[in-house]
PDB file of N, CA and C in Angstrom:
ATOM      1  N   UNK A   1      54.682  24.784  -3.454  1.00  0.00           N
ATOM      2  CA  UNK A   1      53.629  24.756  -2.471  1.00  0.00           C
ATOM      3  C   UNK A   1      52.275  24.995  -3.123  1.00  0.00           C
ATOM      4  N   UNK A   2      52.259  25.940  -4.057  1.00  0.00           N
ATOM      5  CA  UNK A   2      51.024  26.260  -4.762  1.00  0.00           C
ATOM      6  C   UNK A   2      50.539  25.052  -5.562  1.00  0.00           C
ATOM      7  N   UNK A   3      51.495  24.356  -6.198  1.00  0.00           N
ATOM      8  CA  UNK A   3      51.137  23.163  -6.979  1.00  0.00           C
ATOM      9  C   UNK A   3      50.595  22.064  -6.061  1.00  0.00           C
ATOM     10  N   UNK A   4      51.156  21.925  -4.914  1.00  0.00           N
ATOM     11  CA  UNK A   4      50.699  20.926  -3.956  1.00  0.00           C
ATOM     12  C   UNK A   4      49.253  21.189  -3.531  1.00  0.00           C
ATOM     13  N   UNK A   5      48.934  22.449  -3.252  1.00  0.00           N
ATOM     14  CA  UNK A   5      47.561  22.807  -2.886  1.00  0.00           C
ATOM     15  C   UNK A   5      46.587  22.545  -4.038  1.00  0.00           C
ATOM     16  N   UNK A   6      47.016  22.853  -5.255  1.00  0.00           N
ATOM     17  CA  UNK A   6      46.162  22.603  -6.424  1.00  0.00           C
ATOM     18  C   UNK A   6      45.936  21.105  -6.592  1.00  0.00           C
ATOM     19  N   UNK A   7      46.991  20.313  -6.471  1.00  0.00           N
ATOM     20  CA  UNK A   7      46.862  18.856  -6.591  1.00  0.00           C
ATOM     21  C   UNK A   7      45.944  18.280  -5.508  1.00  0.00           C
ATOM     22  N   UNK A   8      46.128  18.742  -4.272  1.00  0.00           N
ATOM     23  CA  UNK A   8      45.258  18.266  -3.191  1.00  0.00           C
ATOM     24  C   UNK A   8      43.806  18.652  -3.425  1.00  0.00           C
ATOM     25  N   UNK A   9      43.571  19.855  -3.946  1.00  0.00           N
ATOM     26  CA  UNK A   9      42.210  20.306  -4.251  1.00  0.00           C
ATOM     27  C   UNK A   9      41.587  19.434  -5.317  1.00  0.00           C
ATOM     28  N   UNK A  10      42.337  19.129  -6.347  1.00  0.00           N
ATOM     29  CA  UNK A  10      41.834  18.277  -7.434  1.00  0.00           C
ATOM     30  C   UNK A  10      41.507  16.887  -6.909  1.00  0.00           C
ATOM     31  N   UNK A  11      42.393  16.337  -6.095  1.00  0.00           N
ATOM     32  CA  UNK A  11      42.166  15.004  -5.523  1.00  0.00           C
ATOM     33  C   UNK A  11      40.910  15.010  -4.652  1.00  0.00           C
ATOM     34  N   UNK A  12      40.755  16.039  -3.843  1.00  0.00           N
ATOM     35  CA  UNK A  12      39.579  16.116  -2.982  1.00  0.00           C
ATOM     36  C   UNK A  12      38.292  16.242  -3.800  1.00  0.00           C
ATOM     37  N   UNK A  13      38.317  17.079  -4.831  1.00  0.00           N
ATOM     38  CA  UNK A  13      37.113  17.282  -5.656  1.00  0.00           C
ATOM     39  C   UNK A  13      36.746  16.004  -6.379  1.00  0.00           C
ATOM     40  N   UNK A  14      37.700  15.403  -7.091  1.00  0.00           N
ATOM     41  CA  UNK A  14      37.395  14.199  -7.853  1.00  0.00           C
ATOM     42  C   UNK A  14      37.198  12.993  -6.951  1.00  0.00           C
ATOM     43  N   UNK A  15      37.945  12.945  -5.879  1.00  0.00           N
ATOM     44  CA  UNK A  15      37.794  11.840  -4.934  1.00  0.00           C
ATOM     45  C   UNK A  15      36.430  11.827  -4.280  1.00  0.00           C
ATOM     46  N   UNK A  16      35.935  13.015  -3.909  1.00  0.00           N
ATOM     47  CA  UNK A  16      34.625  13.079  -3.267  1.00  0.00           C
ATOM     48  C   UNK A  16      33.516  12.732  -4.251  1.00  0.00           C
ATOM     49  N   UNK A  17      33.675  13.133  -5.516  1.00  0.00           N
ATOM     50  CA  UNK A  17      32.675  12.776  -6.526  1.00  0.00           C
ATOM     51  C   UNK A  17      32.669  11.279  -6.750  1.00  0.00           C
ATOM     52  N   UNK A  18      33.862  10.676  -6.782  1.00  0.00           N
ATOM     53  CA  UNK A  18      33.948   9.248  -6.975  1.00  0.00           C
ATOM     54  C   UNK A  18      33.287   8.520  -5.806  1.00  0.00           C
ATOM     55  N   UNK A  19      33.557   8.971  -4.605  1.00  0.00           N
ATOM     56  CA  UNK A  19      32.938   8.386  -3.416  1.00  0.00           C
ATOM     57  C   UNK A  19      31.429   8.530  -3.474  1.00  0.00           C
ATOM     58  N   UNK A  20      30.984   9.704  -3.887  1.00  0.00           N
ATOM     59  CA  UNK A  20      29.557   9.968  -4.009  1.00  0.00           C
ATOM     60  C   UNK A  20      28.915   9.028  -5.024  1.00  0.00           C
ATOM     61  N   UNK A  21      29.554   8.857  -6.170  1.00  0.00           N
ATOM     62  CA  UNK A  21      29.018   7.984  -7.213  1.00  0.00           C
ATOM     63  C   UNK A  21      29.053   6.523  -6.792  1.00  0.00           C
ATOM     64  N   UNK A  22      30.082   6.112  -6.065  1.00  0.00           N
ATOM     65  CA  UNK A  22      30.169   4.726  -5.632  1.00  0.00           C
ATOM     66  C   UNK A  22      29.018   4.354  -4.696  1.00  0.00           C
ATOM     67  N   UNK A  23      28.497   5.306  -3.963  1.00  0.00           N
ATOM     68  CA  UNK A  23      27.362   5.026  -3.084  1.00  0.00           C
ATOM     69  C   UNK A  23      26.108   4.643  -3.861  1.00  0.00           C
ATOM     70  N   UNK A  24      26.003   5.104  -5.102  1.00  0.00           N
ATOM     71  CA  UNK A  24      24.800   4.839  -5.884  1.00  0.00           C
ATOM     72  C   UNK A  24      24.951   3.674  -6.854  1.00  0.00           C
ATOM     73  N   UNK A  25      26.163   3.253  -7.154  1.00  0.00           N
ATOM     74  CA  UNK A  25      26.369   2.144  -8.075  1.00  0.00           C
ATOM     75  C   UNK A  25      25.924   0.862  -7.403  1.00  0.00           C
ATOM     76  N   UNK A  26      25.103   0.091  -8.104  1.00  0.00           N
ATOM     77  CA  UNK A  26      24.644  -1.188  -7.579  1.00  0.00           C
ATOM     78  C   UNK A  26      23.545  -1.062  -6.544  1.00  0.00           C
ATOM     79  N   UNK A  27      23.044   0.107  -6.331  1.00  0.00           N
ATOM     80  CA  UNK A  27      21.964   0.306  -5.372  1.00  0.00           C
ATOM     81  C   UNK A  27      20.708   0.668  -6.136  1.00  0.00           C
ATOM     82  N   UNK A  28      19.629  -0.044  -5.887  1.00  0.00           N
ATOM     83  CA  UNK A  28      18.382   0.297  -6.556  1.00  0.00           C
ATOM     84  C   UNK A  28      17.465   1.010  -5.572  1.00  0.00           C
ATOM     85  N   UNK A  29      16.754   1.953  -6.070  1.00  0.00           N
ATOM     86  CA  UNK A  29      15.850   2.734  -5.235  1.00  0.00           C
ATOM     87  C   UNK A  29      14.433   2.575  -5.767  1.00  0.00           C
ATOM     88  N   UNK A  30      13.537   2.090  -4.920  1.00  0.00           N
ATOM     89  CA  UNK A  30      12.137   1.941  -5.302  1.00  0.00           C
ATOM     90  C   UNK A  30      11.492   3.315  -5.343  1.00  0.00           C
ATOM     91  N   UNK A  31      10.632   3.484  -6.323  1.00  0.00           N
ATOM     92  CA  UNK A  31       9.916   4.750  -6.422  1.00  0.00           C
ATOM     93  C   UNK A  31       8.863   4.800  -5.322  1.00  0.00           C
ATOM     94  N   UNK A  32       8.876   5.857  -4.568  1.00  0.00           N
ATOM     95  CA  UNK A  32       7.927   6.026  -3.484  1.00  0.00           C
ATOM     96  C   UNK A  32       6.639   6.628  -4.038  1.00  0.00           C
ATOM     97  N   UNK A  33       5.548   5.885  -3.959  1.00  0.00           N
ATOM     98  CA  UNK A  33       4.261   6.410  -4.396  1.00  0.00           C
ATOM     99  C   UNK A  33       3.359   6.518  -3.182  1.00  0.00           C
ATOM    100  N   UNK A  34       2.642   7.601  -3.068  1.00  0.00           N
ATOM    101  CA  UNK A  34       1.770   7.762  -1.900  1.00  0.00           C
ATOM    102  C   UNK A  34       0.619   6.760  -1.934  1.00  0.00           C
ATOM    103  N   UNK A  35       0.193   6.349  -0.761  1.00  0.00           N
ATOM    104  CA  UNK A  35      -0.947   5.445  -0.651  1.00  0.00           C
ATOM    105  C   UNK A  35      -2.204   6.249  -0.929  1.00  0.00           C
ATOM    106  N   UNK A  36      -3.050   5.775  -1.861  1.00  0.00           N
ATOM    107  CA  UNK A  36      -4.255   6.553  -2.179  1.00  0.00           C
ATOM    108  C   UNK A  36      -5.225   6.585  -1.004  1.00  0.00           C
ATOM    109  N   UNK A  37      -6.033   7.637  -0.958  1.00  0.00           N
ATOM    110  CA  UNK A  37      -6.992   7.819   0.135  1.00  0.00           C
ATOM    111  C   UNK A  37      -8.033   6.697   0.184  1.00  0.00           C
ATOM    112  N   UNK A  38      -8.278   6.060  -0.969  1.00  0.00           N
ATOM    113  CA  UNK A  38      -9.318   5.041  -1.028  1.00  0.00           C
ATOM    114  C   UNK A  38      -8.786   3.634  -0.700  1.00  0.00           C
ATOM    115  N   UNK A  39      -7.528   3.483  -0.356  1.00  0.00           N
ATOM    116  CA  UNK A  39      -6.935   2.157  -0.112  1.00  0.00           C
ATOM    117  C   UNK A  39      -7.684   1.386   0.970  1.00  0.00           C
ATOM    118  N   UNK A  40      -7.999   2.068   2.056  1.00  0.00           N
ATOM    119  CA  UNK A  40      -8.736   1.440   3.160  1.00  0.00           C
ATOM    120  C   UNK A  40     -10.081   0.903   2.673  1.00  0.00           C
ATOM    121  N   UNK A  41     -10.766   1.698   1.843  1.00  0.00           N
ATOM    122  CA  UNK A  41     -12.099   1.320   1.374  1.00  0.00           C
ATOM    123  C   UNK A  41     -12.024   0.221   0.316  1.00  0.00           C
ATOM    124  N   UNK A  42     -10.958   0.174  -0.454  1.00  0.00           N
ATOM    125  CA  UNK A  42     -10.833  -0.880  -1.465  1.00  0.00           C
ATOM    126  C   UNK A  42     -10.656  -2.237  -0.788  1.00  0.00           C
ATOM    127  N   UNK A  43      -9.933  -2.270   0.332  1.00  0.00           N
ATOM    128  CA  UNK A  43      -9.795  -3.530   1.067  1.00  0.00           C
ATOM    129  C   UNK A  43     -11.157  -4.010   1.577  1.00  0.00           C
ATOM    130  N   UNK A  44     -11.946  -3.084   2.061  1.00  0.00           N
ATOM    131  CA  UNK A  44     -13.288  -3.439   2.543  1.00  0.00           C
ATOM    132  C   UNK A  44     -14.148  -3.929   1.380  1.00  0.00           C
ATOM    133  N   UNK A  45     -14.059  -3.251   0.236  1.00  0.00           N
ATOM    134  CA  UNK A  45     -14.834  -3.660  -0.939  1.00  0.00           C
ATOM    135  C   UNK A  45     -14.465  -5.082  -1.361  1.00  0.00           C
ATOM    136  N   UNK A  46     -13.182  -5.394  -1.355  1.00  0.00           N
ATOM    137  CA  UNK A  46     -12.738  -6.736  -1.730  1.00  0.00           C
ATOM    138  C   UNK A  46     -13.214  -7.775  -0.719  1.00  0.00           C
ATOM    139  N   UNK A  47     -13.099  -7.473   0.567  1.00  0.00           N
ATOM    140  CA  UNK A  47     -13.530  -8.416   1.607  1.00  0.00           C
ATOM    141  C   UNK A  47     -15.030  -8.662   1.572  1.00  0.00           C
ATOM    142  N   UNK A  48     -15.804  -7.602   1.425  1.00  0.00           N
ATOM    143  CA  UNK A  48     -17.272  -7.746   1.393  1.00  0.00           C
ATOM    144  C   UNK A  48     -17.708  -8.553   0.156  1.00  0.00           C
ATOM    145  N   UNK A  49     -17.048  -8.319  -0.957  1.00  0.00           N
ATOM    146  CA  UNK A  49     -17.376  -9.056  -2.187  1.00  0.00           C
ATOM    147  C   UNK A  49     -17.020 -10.523  -2.025  1.00  0.00           C
ATOM    148  N   UNK A  50     -15.852 -10.794  -1.456  1.00  0.00           N
ATOM    149  CA  UNK A  50     -15.433 -12.183  -1.242  1.00  0.00           C
ATOM    150  C   UNK A  50     -16.356 -12.896  -0.271  1.00  0.00           C
ATOM    151  N   UNK A  51     -16.875 -12.149   0.706  1.00  0.00           N
ATOM    152  CA  UNK A  51     -17.805 -12.744   1.673  1.00  0.00           C
ATOM    153  C   UNK A  51     -19.135 -13.113   1.006  1.00  0.00           C
ATOM    154  N   UNK A  52     -19.613 -12.245   0.135  1.00  0.00           N
ATOM    155  CA  UNK A  52     -20.893 -12.497  -0.538  1.00  0.00           C
ATOM    156  C   UNK A  52     -20.759 -13.547  -1.644  1.00  0.00           C
ATOM    157  N   UNK A  53     -19.596 -13.593  -2.300  1.00  0.00           N
ATOM    158  CA  UNK A  53     -19.357 -14.539  -3.402  1.00  0.00           C
ATOM    159  C   UNK A  53     -18.106 -15.363  -3.090  1.00  0.00           C
ATOM    160  N   UNK A  54     -18.175 -16.259  -2.116  1.00  0.00           N
ATOM    161  CA  UNK A  54     -16.978 -16.984  -1.682  1.00  0.00           C
ATOM    162  C   UNK A  54     -16.396 -17.931  -2.733  1.00  0.00           C
ATOM    163  N   UNK A  55     -17.215 -18.414  -3.656  1.00  0.00           N
ATOM    164  CA  UNK A  55     -16.732 -19.348  -4.681  1.00  0.00           C
ATOM    165  C   UNK A  55     -16.161 -18.626  -5.904  1.00  0.00           C
ATOM    166  N   UNK A  56     -16.383 -17.334  -5.996  1.00  0.00           N
ATOM    167  CA  UNK A  56     -15.953 -16.575  -7.180  1.00  0.00           C
ATOM    168  C   UNK A  56     -14.520 -16.081  -7.011  1.00  0.00           C
ATOM    169  N   UNK A  57     -13.876 -15.931  -8.153  1.00  0.00           N
ATOM    170  CA  UNK A  57     -12.526 -15.375  -8.185  1.00  0.00           C
ATOM    171  C   UNK A  57     -12.627 -13.933  -8.676  1.00  0.00           C
ATOM    172  N   UNK A  58     -12.012 -13.008  -7.954  1.00  0.00           N
ATOM    173  CA  UNK A  58     -11.999 -11.602  -8.383  1.00  0.00           C
ATOM    174  C   UNK A  58     -10.886 -11.471  -9.417  1.00  0.00           C
ATOM    175  N   UNK A  59     -11.283 -11.110 -10.649  1.00  0.00           N
ATOM    176  CA  UNK A  59     -10.302 -11.059 -11.731  1.00  0.00           C
ATOM    177  C   UNK A  59      -9.924  -9.633 -12.127  1.00  0.00           C
ATOM    178  N   UNK A  60     -10.720  -8.655 -11.728  1.00  0.00           N
ATOM    179  CA  UNK A  60     -10.383  -7.272 -12.047  1.00  0.00           C
ATOM    180  C   UNK A  60     -11.011  -6.340 -11.020  1.00  0.00           C
ATOM    181  N   UNK A  61     -10.472  -5.129 -10.959  1.00  0.00           N
ATOM    182  CA  UNK A  61     -10.865  -4.187  -9.923  1.00  0.00           C
ATOM    183  C   UNK A  61     -10.667  -2.774 -10.453  1.00  0.00           C
ATOM    184  N   UNK A  62     -11.630  -1.903 -10.149  1.00  0.00           N
ATOM    185  CA  UNK A  62     -11.527  -0.514 -10.589  1.00  0.00           C
ATOM    186  C   UNK A  62     -12.101   0.399  -9.518  1.00  0.00           C
ATOM    187  N   UNK A  63     -11.348   1.438  -9.183  1.00  0.00           N
ATOM    188  CA  UNK A  63     -11.864   2.460  -8.277  1.00  0.00           C
ATOM    189  C   UNK A  63     -12.588   3.480  -9.148  1.00  0.00           C
ATOM    190  N   UNK A  64     -13.884   3.653  -8.933  1.00  0.00           N
ATOM    191  CA  UNK A  64     -14.696   4.572  -9.735  1.00  0.00           C
ATOM    192  C   UNK A  64     -14.486   6.006  -9.257  1.00  0.00           C
ATOM    193  N   UNK A  65     -14.555   6.201  -7.944  1.00  0.00           N
ATOM    194  CA  UNK A  65     -14.373   7.544  -7.415  1.00  0.00           C
ATOM    195  C   UNK A  65     -15.114   7.739  -6.107  1.00  0.00           C
ATOM    196  N   UNK A  66     -15.046   8.960  -5.641  1.00  0.00           N
ATOM    197  CA  UNK A  66     -15.672   9.316  -4.374  1.00  0.00           C
ATOM    198  C   UNK A  66     -16.689  10.428  -4.600  1.00  0.00           C
ATOM    199  N   UNK A  67     -17.878  10.245  -4.015  1.00  0.00           N
ATOM    200  CA  UNK A  67     -18.894  11.301  -3.976  1.00  0.00           C
ATOM    201  C   UNK A  67     -18.906  11.822  -2.551  1.00  0.00           C
ATOM    202  N   UNK A  68     -18.410  13.042  -2.386  1.00  0.00           N
ATOM    203  CA  UNK A  68     -18.306  13.614  -1.042  1.00  0.00           C
ATOM    204  C   UNK A  68     -19.526  14.464  -0.739  1.00  0.00           C
ATOM    205  N   UNK A  69     -20.182  14.142   0.359  1.00  0.00           N
ATOM    206  CA  UNK A  69     -21.310  14.923   0.836  1.00  0.00           C
ATOM    207  C   UNK A  69     -20.902  15.762   2.031  1.00  0.00           C
ATOM    208  N   UNK A  70     -21.891  16.431   2.610  1.00  0.00           N
ATOM    209  CA  UNK A  70     -21.603  17.299   3.751  1.00  0.00           C
ATOM    210  C   UNK A  70     -21.173  16.493   4.970  1.00  0.00           C
ATOM    211  N   UNK A  71     -21.908  15.409   5.268  1.00  0.00           N
ATOM    212  CA  UNK A  71     -21.622  14.594   6.450  1.00  0.00           C
ATOM    213  C   UNK A  71     -21.070  13.218   6.115  1.00  0.00           C
ATOM    214  N   UNK A  72     -21.490  12.689   4.986  1.00  0.00           N
ATOM    215  CA  UNK A  72     -21.040  11.357   4.587  1.00  0.00           C
ATOM    216  C   UNK A  72     -20.499  11.389   3.168  1.00  0.00           C
ATOM    217  N   UNK A  73     -19.728  10.375   2.850  1.00  0.00           N
ATOM    218  CA  UNK A  73     -19.196  10.219   1.498  1.00  0.00           C
ATOM    219  C   UNK A  73     -19.439   8.798   1.032  1.00  0.00           C
ATOM    220  N   UNK A  74     -19.410   8.613  -0.291  1.00  0.00           N
ATOM    221  CA  UNK A  74     -19.546   7.287  -0.892  1.00  0.00           C
ATOM    222  C   UNK A  74     -18.305   7.007  -1.725  1.00  0.00           C
ATOM    223  N   UNK A  75     -17.677   5.888  -1.448  1.00  0.00           N
ATOM    224  CA  UNK A  75     -16.537   5.426  -2.231  1.00  0.00           C
ATOM    225  C   UNK A  75     -17.061   4.306  -3.115  1.00  0.00           C
ATOM    226  N   UNK A  76     -16.810   4.408  -4.440  1.00  0.00           N
ATOM    227  CA  UNK A  76     -17.396   3.450  -5.382  1.00  0.00           C
ATOM    228  C   UNK A  76     -16.326   2.658  -6.114  1.00  0.00           C
ATOM    229  N   UNK A  77     -16.616   1.343  -6.245  1.00  0.00           N
ATOM    230  CA  UNK A  77     -15.708   0.418  -6.900  1.00  0.00           C
ATOM    231  C   UNK A  77     -16.481  -0.488  -7.849  1.00  0.00           C
ATOM    232  N   UNK A  78     -15.784  -1.014  -8.834  1.00  0.00           N
ATOM    233  CA  UNK A  78     -16.355  -2.007  -9.741  1.00  0.00           C
ATOM    234  C   UNK A  78     -15.407  -3.189  -9.753  1.00  0.00           C
ATOM    235  N   UNK A  79     -15.913  -4.359  -9.416  1.00  0.00           N
ATOM    236  CA  UNK A  79     -15.120  -5.577  -9.421  1.00  0.00           C
ATOM    237  C   UNK A  79     -15.671  -6.531 -10.471  1.00  0.00           C
ATOM    238  N   UNK A  80     -14.779  -7.274 -11.115  1.00  0.00           N
ATOM    239  CA  UNK A  80     -15.179  -8.259 -12.110  1.00  0.00           C
ATOM    240  C   UNK A  80     -14.854  -9.631 -11.544  1.00  0.00           C
ATOM    241  N   UNK A  81     -15.865 -10.506 -11.510  1.00  0.00           N
ATOM    242  CA  UNK A  81     -15.726 -11.815 -10.901  1.00  0.00           C
ATOM    243  C   UNK A  81     -15.941 -12.928 -11.913  1.00  0.00           C
ATOM    244  N   UNK A  82     -15.355 -14.078 -11.605  1.00  0.00           N
ATOM    245  CA  UNK A  82     -15.559 -15.266 -12.435  1.00  0.00           C
ATOM    246  C   UNK A  82     -15.871 -16.427 -11.504  1.00  0.00           C
ATOM    247  N   UNK A  83     -16.992 -17.082 -11.803  1.00  0.00           N
ATOM    248  CA  UNK A  83     -17.403 -18.239 -11.020  1.00  0.00           C
ATOM    249  C   UNK A  83     -17.884 -19.295 -11.996  1.00  0.00           C
ATOM    250  N   UNK A  84     -17.214 -20.444 -11.988  1.00  0.00           N
ATOM    251  CA  UNK A  84     -17.449 -21.495 -12.972  1.00  0.00           C
ATOM    252  C   UNK A  84     -17.212 -20.900 -14.361  1.00  0.00           C
ATOM    253  N   UNK A  85     -18.207 -20.916 -15.233  1.00  0.00           N
ATOM    254  CA  UNK A  85     -18.058 -20.328 -16.574  1.00  0.00           C
ATOM    255  C   UNK A  85     -18.740 -18.979 -16.688  1.00  0.00           C
ATOM    256  N   UNK A  86     -19.185 -18.450 -15.578  1.00  0.00           N
ATOM    257  CA  UNK A  86     -19.914 -17.173 -15.586  1.00  0.00           C
ATOM    258  C   UNK A  86     -19.013 -16.034 -15.140  1.00  0.00           C
ATOM    259  N   UNK A  87     -19.040 -14.945 -15.903  1.00  0.00           N
ATOM    260  CA  UNK A  87     -18.342 -13.728 -15.498  1.00  0.00           C
ATOM    261  C   UNK A  87     -19.374 -12.639 -15.273  1.00  0.00           C
ATOM    262  N   UNK A  88     -19.174 -11.863 -14.229  1.00  0.00           N
ATOM    263  CA  UNK A  88     -20.125 -10.794 -13.918  1.00  0.00           C
ATOM    264  C   UNK A  88     -19.432  -9.709 -13.112  1.00  0.00           C
ATOM    265  N   UNK A  89     -20.041  -8.548 -13.122  1.00  0.00           N
ATOM    266  CA  UNK A  89     -19.507  -7.420 -12.376  1.00  0.00           C
ATOM    267  C   UNK A  89     -20.260  -7.218 -11.070  1.00  0.00           C
ATOM    268  N   UNK A  90     -19.598  -6.601 -10.143  1.00  0.00           N
ATOM    269  CA  UNK A  90     -20.224  -6.226  -8.868  1.00  0.00           C
ATOM    270  C   UNK A  90     -19.844  -4.779  -8.590  1.00  0.00           C
ATOM    271  N   UNK A  91     -20.871  -3.935  -8.470  1.00  0.00           N
ATOM    272  CA  UNK A  91     -20.643  -2.545  -8.068  1.00  0.00           C
ATOM    273  C   UNK A  91     -20.699  -2.491  -6.548  1.00  0.00           C
ATOM    274  N   UNK A  92     -19.688  -1.889  -5.965  1.00  0.00           N
ATOM    275  CA  UNK A  92     -19.622  -1.788  -4.504  1.00  0.00           C
ATOM    276  C   UNK A  92     -19.601  -0.303  -4.135  1.00  0.00           C
ATOM    277  N   UNK A  93     -20.532   0.068  -3.263  1.00  0.00           N
ATOM    278  CA  UNK A  93     -20.583   1.434  -2.749  1.00  0.00           C
ATOM    279  C   UNK A  93     -20.439   1.366  -1.240  1.00  0.00           C
ATOM    280  N   UNK A  94     -19.454   2.084  -0.736  1.00  0.00           N
ATOM    281  CA  UNK A  94     -19.217   2.123   0.708  1.00  0.00           C
ATOM    282  C   UNK A  94     -19.528   3.537   1.195  1.00  0.00           C
ATOM    283  N   UNK A  95     -20.454   3.608   2.144  1.00  0.00           N
ATOM    284  CA  UNK A  95     -20.855   4.897   2.708  1.00  0.00           C
ATOM    285  C   UNK A  95     -20.183   5.031   4.077  1.00  0.00           C
ATOM    286  N   UNK A  96     -19.538   6.188   4.298  1.00  0.00           N
ATOM    287  CA  UNK A  96     -18.835   6.386   5.553  1.00  0.00           C
ATOM    288  C   UNK A  96     -18.966   7.826   6.032  1.00  0.00           C
ATOM    289  N   UNK A  97     -18.768   7.996   7.341  1.00  0.00           N
ATOM    290  CA  UNK A  97     -18.835   9.305   7.981  1.00  0.00           C
ATOM    291  C   UNK A  97     -17.570  10.091   7.662  1.00  0.00           C
ATOM    292  N   UNK A  98     -17.721  11.325   7.233  1.00  0.00           N
ATOM    293  CA  UNK A  98     -16.569  12.147   6.852  1.00  0.00           C
ATOM    294  C   UNK A  98     -15.635  12.460   8.022  1.00  0.00           C
ATOM    295  N   UNK A  99     -16.195  12.715   9.193  1.00  0.00           N
ATOM    296  CA  UNK A  99     -15.369  13.113  10.340  1.00  0.00           C
ATOM    297  C   UNK A  99     -14.647  11.929  10.976  1.00  0.00           C
ATOM    298  N   UNK A 100     -15.386  10.864  11.225  1.00  0.00           N
ATOM    299  CA  UNK A 100     -14.810   9.716  11.939  1.00  0.00           C
ATOM    300  C   UNK A 100     -14.248   8.650  11.003  1.00  0.00           C
ATOM    301  N   UNK A 101     -14.618   8.695   9.749  1.00  0.00           N
ATOM    302  CA  UNK A 101     -14.261   7.688   8.750  1.00  0.00           C
ATOM    303  C   UNK A 101     -14.753   6.303   9.159  1.00  0.00           C
ATOM    304  N   UNK A 102     -15.842   6.271   9.902  1.00  0.00           N
ATOM    305  CA  UNK A 102     -16.473   5.011  10.264  1.00  0.00           C
ATOM    306  C   UNK A 102     -17.428   4.594   9.152  1.00  0.00           C
ATOM    307  N   UNK A 103     -17.378   3.319   8.804  1.00  0.00           N
ATOM    308  CA  UNK A 103     -18.249   2.805   7.756  1.00  0.00           C
ATOM    309  C   UNK A 103     -19.694   2.786   8.253  1.00  0.00           C
ATOM    310  N   UNK A 104     -20.597   3.266   7.411  1.00  0.00           N
ATOM    311  CA  UNK A 104     -22.017   3.292   7.741  1.00  0.00           C
ATOM    312  C   UNK A 104     -22.747   2.148   7.046  1.00  0.00           C
ATOM    313  N   UNK A 105     -22.439   1.928   5.757  1.00  0.00           N
ATOM    314  CA  UNK A 105     -23.136   0.894   4.991  1.00  0.00           C
ATOM    315  C   UNK A 105     -22.283   0.470   3.806  1.00  0.00           C
ATOM    316  N   UNK A 106     -22.522  -0.759   3.349  1.00  0.00           N
ATOM    317  CA  UNK A 106     -21.891  -1.272   2.138  1.00  0.00           C
ATOM    318  C   UNK A 106     -22.998  -1.835   1.255  1.00  0.00           C
ATOM    319  N   UNK A 107     -23.018  -1.387   0.000  1.00  0.00           N
ATOM    320  CA  UNK A 107     -24.018  -1.871  -0.947  1.00  0.00           C
ATOM    321  C   UNK A 107     -23.319  -2.587  -2.086  1.00  0.00           C
ATOM    322  N   UNK A 108     -23.757  -3.823  -2.366  1.00  0.00           N
ATOM    323  CA  UNK A 108     -23.229  -4.582  -3.483  1.00  0.00           C
ATOM    324  C   UNK A 108     -24.356  -4.859  -4.466  1.00  0.00           C
ATOM    325  N   UNK A 109     -24.064  -4.669  -5.736  1.00  0.00           N
ATOM    326  CA  UNK A 109     -25.074  -4.874  -6.778  1.00  0.00           C
ATOM    327  C   UNK A 109     -24.406  -5.558  -7.971  1.00  0.00           C
ATOM    328  N   UNK A 110     -24.969  -6.691  -8.385  1.00  0.00           N
ATOM    329  CA  UNK A 110     -24.439  -7.393  -9.566  1.00  0.00           C
ATOM    330  C   UNK A 110     -24.764  -6.624 -10.825  1.00  0.00           C
ATOM    331  N   UNK A 111     -23.817  -6.630 -11.762  1.00  0.00           N
ATOM    332  CA  UNK A 111     -24.016  -5.989 -13.062  1.00  0.00           C
ATOM    333  C   UNK A 111     -23.583  -6.952 -14.156  1.00  0.00           C
ATOM    334  N   UNK A 112     -24.075  -6.712 -15.356  1.00  0.00           N
ATOM    335  CA  UNK A 112     -23.697  -7.575 -16.474  1.00  0.00           C
ATOM    336  C   UNK A 112     -22.445  -7.063 -17.165  1.00  0.00           C
ATOM    337  N   UNK A 113     -22.141  -5.809 -16.980  1.00  0.00           N
ATOM    338  CA  UNK A 113     -20.943  -5.210 -17.606  1.00  0.00           C
ATOM    339  C   UNK A 113     -20.139  -4.465 -16.587  1.00  0.00           C
TER     340      UNK A 113
END
């Protein structure tokens, strides 16, 4: 009887581990990364740039950072565009209300680098 209990215990322990491992074999899990706080503003930066330069192709993008003020904040981006044989940068600054997160202004400025 004692041997039977030991055998059943071993089967349950190894059987449950095997079942547990079988659930993970052949299953891929995507790494969950949080959405950055500036995602909303980067979409606006891309749309505003595309509106101002409809013939240009956006070839690169960089989030510079956020300058947080008491009432408003500025989210800053740098985009690199190509139009015909010309490449140029566009600095985009989006000013928004801290409490409501409503956009106040968007400033675009061409740069050479």
